[in-house]
């Protein structure tokens, strides 16, 4: 049954990417199907036309939002800048409910989708579930990802009862030994138990949400456990077992399974990036980022807590970034230099720190 569902999922994704671009993921397709409206559809096609035309000063509104509800984490993953203890000159903080709603108010009628995490563990934010309910009332698809090392009881119930649409359980391995190699400070048994608990609470409530994805970053040390993890996931009712490549910063960690080796250093791989047209990315301190890979405060395009959306969306930083992505480095302005200049030049995500 699960294999048949996986085939249908892959077919639906191929069709969606053909229509909407190769960076479309399954949650984006679900959001489009579940929470559409005439206003959202009109805006979506306006944005797609502006991208195709290479427009840099745009009338379309972002239809995807990324709110980093906090930049705090309870684990110390070695390839994550938060896990390494980097701060990027930003305070470690949780967004307040007022700040979250302020960030999206100007575009909430156009949003299909809100991702509620980036460089932190979102379940550490006490206002998170209240905001999910706010988004649900406005028919916006919500997704969050957790390391599954819950810090308080009752979280499984809150996840299900909030109306959250999509939940990613990030568990990389299927034994304590392999799991803790990357998820440092974590507990494998606890993570698995918490995932099972979410599924149990969902069944007890008799509701279809949230859709549960088990995301499994494939490293050399955990690749041999993939089949066992997939079989276990099918048995407990996980909706989607999703092994993914990792952006590996140390050669000894890289899997020898070709399908899970990330391509880096290829400028062509980022040539179709459209995030400065489609996404509104806001960091925990209100910093407006070009994309989810941005970490350093110096790369911000502005601050959503301080500047209204209408003054941000076509400011000099966004205009220049769109020129770089639509025209290429040869003809786009060199100043102001944006994070997009560096990404297009190198083909390597900005937060990557190579180690040997």
Short mmCIF file of N, CA and C in Angstrom, two decimals, residues 203-271:
data_model
loop_
_atom_site.label_atom_id
_atom_site.label_comp_id
_atom_site.label_asym_id
_atom_site.label_seq_id
_atom_site.Cartn_x
_atom_site.Cartn_y
_atom_site.Cartn_z
N UNK A 203 -4.61 9.51 15.32
CA UNK A 203 -5.59 8.43 15.16
C UNK A 203 -6.69 8.52 16.20
N UNK A 204 -6.30 8.83 17.45
CA UNK A 204 -7.29 8.95 18.52
C UNK A 204 -8.26 10.09 18.25
N UNK A 205 -7.76 11.19 17.69
CA UNK A 205 -8.63 12.34 17.40
C UNK A 205 -9.51 12.09 16.17
N UNK A 206 -9.12 11.11 15.36
CA UNK A 206 -9.89 10.83 14.15
C UNK A 206 -9.78 11.90 13.11
N UNK A 207 -8.60 12.53 13.01
CA UNK A 207 -8.38 13.62 12.05
C UNK A 207 -7.28 13.23 11.07
N UNK A 208 -7.27 13.80 9.88
CA UNK A 208 -6.25 13.46 8.88
C UNK A 208 -4.96 14.27 9.03
N UNK A 209 -4.97 15.27 9.85
CA UNK A 209 -3.80 16.15 9.97
C UNK A 209 -3.12 15.96 11.32
N UNK A 210 -1.83 16.27 11.39
CA UNK A 210 -0.99 16.69 10.26
C UNK A 210 -0.52 15.49 9.43
N UNK A 211 -0.25 15.74 8.17
CA UNK A 211 0.46 14.79 7.34
C UNK A 211 1.86 14.65 7.93
N UNK A 212 2.31 13.42 8.16
CA UNK A 212 3.59 13.20 8.86
C UNK A 212 4.64 12.66 7.89
N UNK A 213 5.71 13.41 7.76
CA UNK A 213 6.87 13.01 6.96
C UNK A 213 8.03 12.67 7.90
N UNK A 214 8.63 11.54 7.69
CA UNK A 214 9.90 11.22 8.37
C UNK A 214 11.02 11.59 7.42
N UNK A 215 11.74 12.65 7.75
CA UNK A 215 12.87 13.09 6.93
C UNK A 215 14.16 12.49 7.46
N UNK A 216 14.88 11.83 6.60
CA UNK A 216 16.05 11.04 6.97
C UNK A 216 17.22 11.52 6.14
N UNK A 217 18.10 12.34 6.70
CA UNK A 217 19.28 12.80 5.98
C UNK A 217 20.26 11.63 5.88
N UNK A 218 20.66 11.31 4.65
CA UNK A 218 21.48 10.12 4.42
C UNK A 218 22.97 10.48 4.51
N UNK A 219 23.63 9.87 5.48
CA UNK A 219 25.07 9.96 5.64
C UNK A 219 25.68 8.58 5.39
N UNK A 220 27.01 8.52 5.32
CA UNK A 220 27.64 7.22 5.14
C UNK A 220 27.39 6.30 6.33
N UNK A 221 27.32 6.88 7.53
CA UNK A 221 27.19 6.05 8.72
C UNK A 221 25.77 5.54 8.97
N UNK A 222 24.76 6.09 8.25
CA UNK A 222 23.39 5.60 8.48
C UNK A 222 22.72 5.04 7.24
N UNK A 223 23.44 5.00 6.11
CA UNK A 223 22.83 4.55 4.86
C UNK A 223 22.40 3.08 4.93
N UNK A 224 23.12 2.27 5.73
CA UNK A 224 22.79 0.85 5.82
C UNK A 224 21.47 0.60 6.58
N UNK A 225 20.94 1.63 7.23
CA UNK A 225 19.71 1.47 8.01
C UNK A 225 18.47 1.97 7.28
N UNK A 226 18.63 2.41 6.05
CA UNK A 226 17.52 2.99 5.29
C UNK A 226 16.35 2.02 5.14
N UNK A 227 16.61 0.81 4.73
CA UNK A 227 15.53 -0.14 4.48
C UNK A 227 14.77 -0.48 5.77
N UNK A 228 15.52 -0.66 6.87
CA UNK A 228 14.87 -0.98 8.15
C UNK A 228 14.01 0.20 8.61
N UNK A 229 14.51 1.41 8.43
CA UNK A 229 13.75 2.59 8.83
C UNK A 229 12.48 2.73 7.99
N UNK A 230 12.60 2.49 6.69
CA UNK A 230 11.44 2.60 5.80
C UNK A 230 10.35 1.58 6.18
N UNK A 231 10.78 0.35 6.47
CA UNK A 231 9.83 -0.69 6.86
C UNK A 231 9.13 -0.32 8.17
N UNK A 232 9.90 0.21 9.13
CA UNK A 232 9.32 0.62 10.41
C UNK A 232 8.33 1.77 10.20
N UNK A 233 8.71 2.73 9.36
CA UNK A 233 7.83 3.87 9.08
C UNK A 233 6.50 3.42 8.49
N UNK A 234 6.54 2.48 7.56
CA UNK A 234 5.31 1.95 6.98
C UNK A 234 4.45 1.29 8.05
N UNK A 235 5.09 0.58 8.98
CA UNK A 235 4.36 -0.16 9.99
C UNK A 235 3.64 0.71 11.01
N UNK A 236 4.17 1.89 11.29
CA UNK A 236 3.55 2.74 12.31
C UNK A 236 2.63 3.81 11.72
N UNK A 237 2.55 3.86 10.38
CA UNK A 237 1.61 4.79 9.75
C UNK A 237 2.18 6.13 9.33
N UNK A 238 3.51 6.23 9.22
CA UNK A 238 4.10 7.46 8.68
C UNK A 238 3.60 7.64 7.25
N UNK A 239 3.21 8.86 6.91
CA UNK A 239 2.64 9.12 5.59
C UNK A 239 3.68 9.13 4.48
N UNK A 240 4.89 9.56 4.80
CA UNK A 240 5.91 9.74 3.76
C UNK A 240 7.29 9.57 4.39
N UNK A 241 7.97 8.50 4.02
CA UNK A 241 9.36 8.31 4.45
C UNK A 241 10.24 8.95 3.40
N UNK A 242 11.05 9.92 3.80
CA UNK A 242 11.72 10.79 2.84
C UNK A 242 13.23 10.86 3.10
N UNK A 243 14.00 9.95 2.52
CA UNK A 243 15.47 10.08 2.62
C UNK A 243 15.95 11.20 1.71
N UNK A 244 16.83 12.04 2.22
CA UNK A 244 17.27 13.21 1.46
C UNK A 244 18.79 13.33 1.51
N UNK A 245 19.39 13.95 0.49
CA UNK A 245 20.84 14.23 0.53
C UNK A 245 21.14 15.27 1.60
N UNK A 246 22.32 15.22 2.13
CA UNK A 246 22.76 16.25 3.07
C UNK A 246 23.83 17.12 2.42
N UNK A 247 23.88 18.39 2.83
CA UNK A 247 24.99 19.25 2.42
C UNK A 247 26.15 18.96 3.35
N UNK A 248 26.99 18.02 2.96
CA UNK A 248 28.00 17.46 3.84
C UNK A 248 29.26 18.32 3.80
N UNK A 249 29.75 18.68 4.95
CA UNK A 249 30.91 19.57 5.04
C UNK A 249 32.20 18.81 5.36
N UNK A 250 32.13 17.51 5.48
CA UNK A 250 33.31 16.69 5.76
C UNK A 250 33.23 15.45 4.88
N UNK A 251 34.30 15.18 4.12
CA UNK A 251 34.28 14.13 3.11
C UNK A 251 33.99 12.75 3.70
N UNK A 252 34.37 12.50 4.94
CA UNK A 252 34.16 11.18 5.53
C UNK A 252 32.68 10.88 5.79
N UNK A 253 31.84 11.92 5.79
CA UNK A 253 30.42 11.73 6.07
C UNK A 253 29.61 11.43 4.80
N UNK A 254 30.17 11.69 3.64
CA UNK A 254 29.39 11.62 2.40
C UNK A 254 29.03 10.17 2.07
N UNK A 255 27.75 9.94 1.83
CA UNK A 255 27.28 8.60 1.46
C UNK A 255 27.88 8.18 0.13
N UNK A 256 28.02 6.86 -0.06
CA UNK A 256 28.46 6.37 -1.37
C UNK A 256 27.29 5.90 -2.22
N UNK A 257 26.06 6.28 -1.79
CA UNK A 257 24.87 6.04 -2.61
C UNK A 257 24.68 7.26 -3.51
N UNK A 258 24.90 7.14 -4.81
CA UNK A 258 24.90 8.31 -5.70
C UNK A 258 23.63 9.16 -5.62
N UNK A 259 22.47 8.52 -5.43
CA UNK A 259 21.21 9.27 -5.45
C UNK A 259 21.06 10.19 -4.25
N UNK A 260 21.92 10.04 -3.23
CA UNK A 260 21.84 10.90 -2.05
C UNK A 260 23.09 11.76 -1.86
N UNK A 261 23.78 12.01 -2.96
CA UNK A 261 24.94 12.90 -2.91
C UNK A 261 24.54 14.26 -3.48
N UNK A 262 24.61 15.29 -2.66
CA UNK A 262 24.21 16.62 -3.09
C UNK A 262 25.23 17.21 -4.04
N UNK A 263 24.74 17.84 -5.10
CA UNK A 263 25.63 18.52 -6.04
C UNK A 263 25.91 19.93 -5.55
N UNK A 264 27.19 20.25 -5.43
CA UNK A 264 27.57 21.60 -4.98
C UNK A 264 28.67 22.14 -5.88
N UNK A 265 28.76 23.46 -5.91
CA UNK A 265 29.78 24.08 -6.75
C UNK A 265 29.38 24.16 -8.21
N UNK A 266 28.07 24.05 -8.49
CA UNK A 266 27.58 24.13 -9.86
C UNK A 266 26.67 25.36 -9.98
N UNK A 267 27.20 26.48 -10.49
CA UNK A 267 26.36 27.69 -10.61
C UNK A 267 25.05 27.44 -11.36
N UNK A 268 25.05 26.52 -12.32
CA UNK A 268 23.83 26.25 -13.07
C UNK A 268 22.72 25.70 -12.19
N UNK A 269 23.11 25.11 -11.06
CA UNK A 269 22.10 24.49 -10.19
C UNK A 269 21.22 25.53 -9.49
N UNK A 270 21.66 26.78 -9.44
CA UNK A 270 20.86 27.82 -8.80
C UNK A 270 20.32 28.83 -9.81
N UNK A 271 20.54 28.55 -11.09
CA UNK A 271 20.16 29.51 -12.12
C UNK A 271 18.66 29.77 -12.16
#
